[in-house]
Coordinates of C-alpha atoms in Angstrom, one line a residue:
Chain A
M1 CA -232.4 130.9 -118.8
P2 CA -232.2 127.5 -120.4
V3 CA -228.9 125.6 -120.1
H4 CA -227.3 124.9 -123.5
R5 CA -224.8 122.1 -123.7
R6 CA -224.4 121.7 -127.5
V7 CA -224.7 125.3 -128.6
E8 CA -223.7 128.8 -127.5
V9 CA -226.5 131.3 -128.0
S10 CA -226.1 135.1 -128.3
E11 CA -228.4 137.9 -129.4
I12 CA -227.1 140.4 -132.0
G13 CA -229.8 142.9 -132.7
D14 CA -233.0 140.9 -133.5
V15 CA -231.0 137.9 -134.6
T16 CA -230.3 134.9 -132.4
V17 CA -226.8 133.6 -133.3
V18 CA -226.1 130.0 -132.5
R19 CA -222.6 128.5 -132.4
F20 CA -222.1 124.8 -132.3
V21 CA -219.9 123.6 -129.4
D22 CA -218.9 120.3 -131.1
R23 CA -216.4 120.0 -133.9
K24 CA -218.1 116.9 -135.1
I25 CA -221.8 116.6 -135.3
L26 CA -222.5 112.9 -135.7
D27 CA -223.3 111.1 -132.5
T28 CA -227.0 110.2 -132.3
A29 CA -227.4 111.3 -128.7
N30 CA -225.6 114.6 -129.3
I31 CA -227.7 115.3 -132.4
Q32 CA -230.8 114.6 -130.4
E33 CA -229.7 117.0 -127.7
L34 CA -228.6 119.6 -130.2
G35 CA -232.0 119.3 -132.0
D36 CA -233.8 119.7 -128.6
E37 CA -231.8 122.9 -127.8
L38 CA -232.4 124.4 -131.3
F39 CA -236.1 123.5 -131.3
A40 CA -236.5 125.0 -127.9
L41 CA -235.2 128.4 -129.2
V42 CA -237.9 128.4 -131.8
E43 CA -240.8 126.7 -130.1
N44 CA -240.3 127.8 -126.4
D45 CA -238.3 131.1 -126.7
N46 CA -240.1 132.1 -129.9
R47 CA -237.0 133.3 -131.6
K48 CA -237.8 134.3 -135.2
S49 CA -234.5 135.1 -136.7
L50 CA -232.0 132.3 -136.3
L51 CA -228.4 132.2 -137.6
L52 CA -226.4 129.1 -137.3
N53 CA -222.6 129.8 -137.3
F54 CA -220.7 126.6 -138.4
S55 CA -217.2 128.1 -137.8
R56 CA -216.2 125.3 -135.4
V57 CA -217.8 122.4 -137.3
E58 CA -215.3 120.2 -139.1
F59 CA -217.6 117.2 -139.7
L60 CA -221.3 116.4 -139.9
S61 CA -223.3 113.4 -140.9
S62 CA -226.6 113.0 -142.8
A63 CA -228.3 112.6 -139.4
A64 CA -227.3 116.2 -138.6
L65 CA -228.5 117.4 -142.0
N66 CA -231.9 115.7 -141.3
K67 CA -232.1 117.6 -138.1
L68 CA -231.4 120.9 -139.8
I69 CA -234.2 120.2 -142.3
L70 CA -236.6 119.5 -139.5
L71 CA -235.4 122.7 -137.8
D72 CA -236.0 124.7 -140.9
R73 CA -239.5 123.3 -141.1
A74 CA -240.2 124.4 -137.5
V75 CA -238.8 127.9 -138.0
K76 CA -241.0 128.4 -141.1
K77 CA -244.0 127.1 -139.2
H78 CA -243.4 129.8 -136.6
G79 CA -243.0 132.5 -139.3
G80 CA -239.3 132.8 -138.7
R81 CA -236.1 132.7 -140.8
L82 CA -233.2 130.3 -140.5
K83 CA -229.8 131.1 -142.1
L84 CA -226.4 129.5 -142.0
C85 CA -222.9 131.0 -142.1
N86 CA -219.2 130.3 -141.8
L87 CA -219.2 126.8 -143.3
R88 CA -215.8 125.3 -144.0
P89 CA -215.2 124.4 -147.7
E90 CA -215.6 120.6 -147.0
I91 CA -218.9 121.2 -145.1
Q92 CA -220.1 123.6 -147.8
E93 CA -219.4 120.8 -150.3
V94 CA -221.7 118.4 -148.3
F95 CA -224.5 120.9 -148.7
V96 CA -223.8 121.3 -152.4
I97 CA -223.8 117.6 -153.0
T98 CA -227.1 117.1 -151.2
R99 CA -228.4 120.3 -152.9
L100 CA -229.3 121.6 -149.5
N101 CA -227.5 124.8 -150.4
Q102 CA -230.6 125.5 -152.5
M103 CA -232.9 125.0 -149.5
F104 CA -230.9 127.0 -146.9
S105 CA -229.6 130.6 -147.2
I106 CA -225.9 130.2 -146.7
Y107 CA -223.4 133.1 -146.2
D108 CA -219.6 133.2 -146.0
E109 CA -219.4 135.5 -143.1
E110 CA -221.5 136.2 -140.0
A111 CA -221.7 140.0 -140.6
E112 CA -223.0 139.4 -144.1
A113 CA -225.6 137.0 -142.8
L114 CA -226.7 139.3 -140.1
A115 CA -227.2 142.1 -142.6
S116 CA -229.4 139.9 -144.7
F117 CA -232.2 139.5 -142.0
Chain B
M1 CA -203.4 85.8 -150.8
P2 CA -201.9 87.8 -153.6
D3 CA -199.9 90.9 -152.8
N4 CA -202.0 93.9 -153.7
G5 CA -199.7 96.3 -152.0
W6 CA -201.9 96.5 -148.8
I7 CA -200.0 98.2 -146.1
W8 CA -202.7 98.0 -143.4
T9 CA -205.6 95.7 -143.0
L10 CA -208.4 95.3 -140.4
E11 CA -211.0 92.6 -139.7
Q12 CA -213.2 93.4 -136.8
R13 CA -216.6 92.4 -135.4
I14 CA -218.2 95.1 -133.3
A15 CA -221.4 95.3 -131.2
S16 CA -224.4 97.2 -132.6
D17 CA -223.2 100.3 -131.0
T18 CA -222.3 103.5 -132.8
G19 CA -219.6 104.3 -130.1
E20 CA -217.8 101.0 -131.1
G21 CA -218.3 101.9 -134.7
R22 CA -216.6 105.2 -134.2
E23 CA -213.6 103.6 -132.6
V24 CA -213.1 101.4 -135.7
V25 CA -213.5 104.5 -137.9
S26 CA -210.8 106.3 -135.8
R27 CA -208.4 103.4 -136.3
I28 CA -209.0 103.4 -140.1
L29 CA -208.6 107.2 -140.4
A30 CA -205.4 107.1 -138.3
A31 CA -204.1 104.4 -140.7
L32 CA -204.9 106.5 -143.7
A33 CA -203.1 109.5 -142.1
A34 CA -200.1 107.3 -141.4
A35 CA -200.1 106.3 -145.0
D36 CA -200.0 110.0 -146.0
W37 CA -203.4 110.2 -147.5
A38 CA -204.6 113.8 -148.0
E39 CA -207.1 115.4 -145.6
H40 CA -209.9 115.6 -148.2
D41 CA -209.7 111.9 -149.0
I42 CA -209.7 111.1 -145.2
F43 CA -212.8 113.3 -144.8
A44 CA -214.5 111.4 -147.7
V45 CA -213.7 108.0 -146.1
H46 CA -214.8 109.3 -142.7
L47 CA -218.2 110.4 -144.0
A48 CA -218.8 107.3 -146.0
M49 CA -217.9 105.0 -143.1
E50 CA -220.0 107.0 -140.6
E51 CA -223.0 106.6 -142.9
A52 CA -222.3 102.9 -143.6
L53 CA -221.9 102.1 -139.9
V54 CA -225.0 104.0 -138.8
N55 CA -227.0 102.2 -141.5
A56 CA -225.7 98.8 -140.4
I57 CA -226.2 99.4 -136.7
K58 CA -229.4 101.4 -136.7
H59 CA -231.3 100.3 -139.8
G60 CA -229.7 96.8 -140.3
N61 CA -229.4 95.5 -136.8
H62 CA -231.9 97.9 -135.2
R63 CA -229.3 98.3 -132.4
D64 CA -230.0 94.7 -131.3
P65 CA -227.3 93.9 -128.7
S66 CA -227.3 90.2 -129.8
K67 CA -226.3 91.2 -133.4
T68 CA -222.9 92.3 -134.6
V69 CA -221.4 94.3 -137.5
E70 CA -218.4 93.0 -139.3
V71 CA -216.0 95.6 -140.6
T72 CA -213.1 94.8 -142.9
C73 CA -210.7 97.4 -144.4
R74 CA -207.6 97.3 -146.5
I75 CA -205.4 100.3 -147.2
S76 CA -202.7 100.7 -149.8
K77 CA -200.8 103.7 -151.0
D78 CA -203.4 104.5 -153.6
R79 CA -206.7 102.7 -152.6
V80 CA -208.8 101.9 -149.6
Q81 CA -211.4 99.2 -149.5
V82 CA -214.0 98.9 -146.8
Q83 CA -216.7 96.3 -146.3
V84 CA -219.5 96.6 -143.7
T85 CA -221.8 93.7 -143.0
D86 CA -224.8 93.6 -140.6
E87 CA -227.1 90.8 -139.6
G88 CA -230.3 92.5 -140.7
A89 CA -232.7 91.5 -143.4
G90 CA -231.0 93.8 -145.9
F91 CA -232.6 96.5 -148.1
D92 CA -232.9 97.3 -151.7
P93 CA -230.8 100.4 -152.4
T94 CA -232.6 101.0 -155.7
L95 CA -235.8 101.7 -153.7
V96 CA -234.2 104.6 -151.8
P97 CA -235.6 107.8 -153.3
D98 CA -233.1 110.4 -154.7
P99 CA -233.0 113.0 -151.9
T100 CA -231.8 115.7 -154.4
D101 CA -235.0 115.4 -156.5
E102 CA -237.1 118.6 -156.1
E103 CA -239.9 116.8 -154.4
N104 CA -237.6 115.0 -151.9
L105 CA -235.4 118.0 -151.0
E106 CA -237.1 118.8 -147.8
I107 CA -237.6 115.1 -146.7
P108 CA -235.2 114.4 -143.8
S109 CA -233.9 111.0 -145.0
G110 CA -232.0 109.2 -147.7
R111 CA -228.9 111.3 -147.7
G112 CA -226.5 108.8 -146.1
L113 CA -226.5 106.5 -149.1
M114 CA -226.0 109.4 -151.6
L115 CA -223.1 110.8 -149.6
M116 CA -221.4 107.4 -149.6
R117 CA -221.8 107.2 -153.4
C118 CA -220.5 110.8 -153.9
Y119 CA -217.5 110.5 -151.7
M120 CA -216.3 107.0 -152.6
T121 CA -215.1 105.8 -156.0
S122 CA -217.4 102.8 -155.9
V123 CA -220.2 101.6 -153.6
Q124 CA -221.8 98.2 -154.1
F125 CA -224.3 96.1 -152.1
N126 CA -224.7 92.4 -152.0
A127 CA -227.9 90.8 -153.3
R128 CA -229.4 90.6 -149.8
G129 CA -228.6 94.2 -149.1
N130 CA -226.9 93.7 -145.7
Q131 CA -223.4 94.2 -146.9
V132 CA -221.8 97.3 -148.5
S133 CA -218.4 97.2 -150.2
M134 CA -216.8 100.6 -150.9
E135 CA -213.6 101.6 -152.5
K136 CA -211.9 104.9 -152.8
L137 CA -208.9 105.6 -155.1
R138 CA -206.5 108.2 -153.8
T139 CA -207.0 111.6 -155.4
P140 CA -203.9 112.6 -157.5
P141 CA -201.7 115.2 -155.9
N142 CA -203.0 117.9 -158.3
G143 CA -206.7 116.8 -158.0
N144 CA -209.3 118.8 -156.1
G145 CA -210.6 115.9 -154.0
K146 CA -213.1 114.5 -156.4
A147 CA -212.3 111.0 -157.5
T148 CA -214.0 111.5 -160.9
D149 CA -211.9 114.6 -161.8
E150 CA -209.0 114.1 -164.2

């Protein structure tokens, strides 16, 4: 089983739920590592239904947003679905300002997101 | 120097290293907290500074260890001014495509600049494009965090 340093991964039904370890997603090296771990779930482990739970995330930069866009691209390429949940209001606002809330399916609660797959 | 009510100032030259950049940001955020700035305003300055410093270090100086970034900051009770200058060739901010345009929405770049503009009250670049000057006015106590709201 692959070792994850930046995320905690669990399976709930057919959905792979990913929780971020870091409260702040901004360091370039961390984002690279985070991206590698997320991409491995899609490209190596062939997970099709991915839910990112942001409950711990207090801060993220545009570099993290860019990584999420690339992840979404990879998930779609593999015929999967990527959804987001539990964004704090200030993180939600970042998605609204950048209009990425239109690109990603975002849910308030994990249970609601799980039911939507 | 005229008294503009500045209660905290900083002038620092740092290496082209995001770790050093983050230490400066931490000092600025601590100073804002000490001056009783609200959390959403501190979040805004944090985001704008993170983007400005990454731009300067990564895109301006290309992480060249022989180049430095100059950071100046002034904080008063109701405004914060930040200036970040790198030693790069500069860029033309008007040429950065709007990442919120439909055709650019899925392109993974260009969001740093727009976040800086959204979260600060004003963002200006010098003619060469290697220096950004940002200002944020404190959100009124009954405001919701947006500087443009009345």
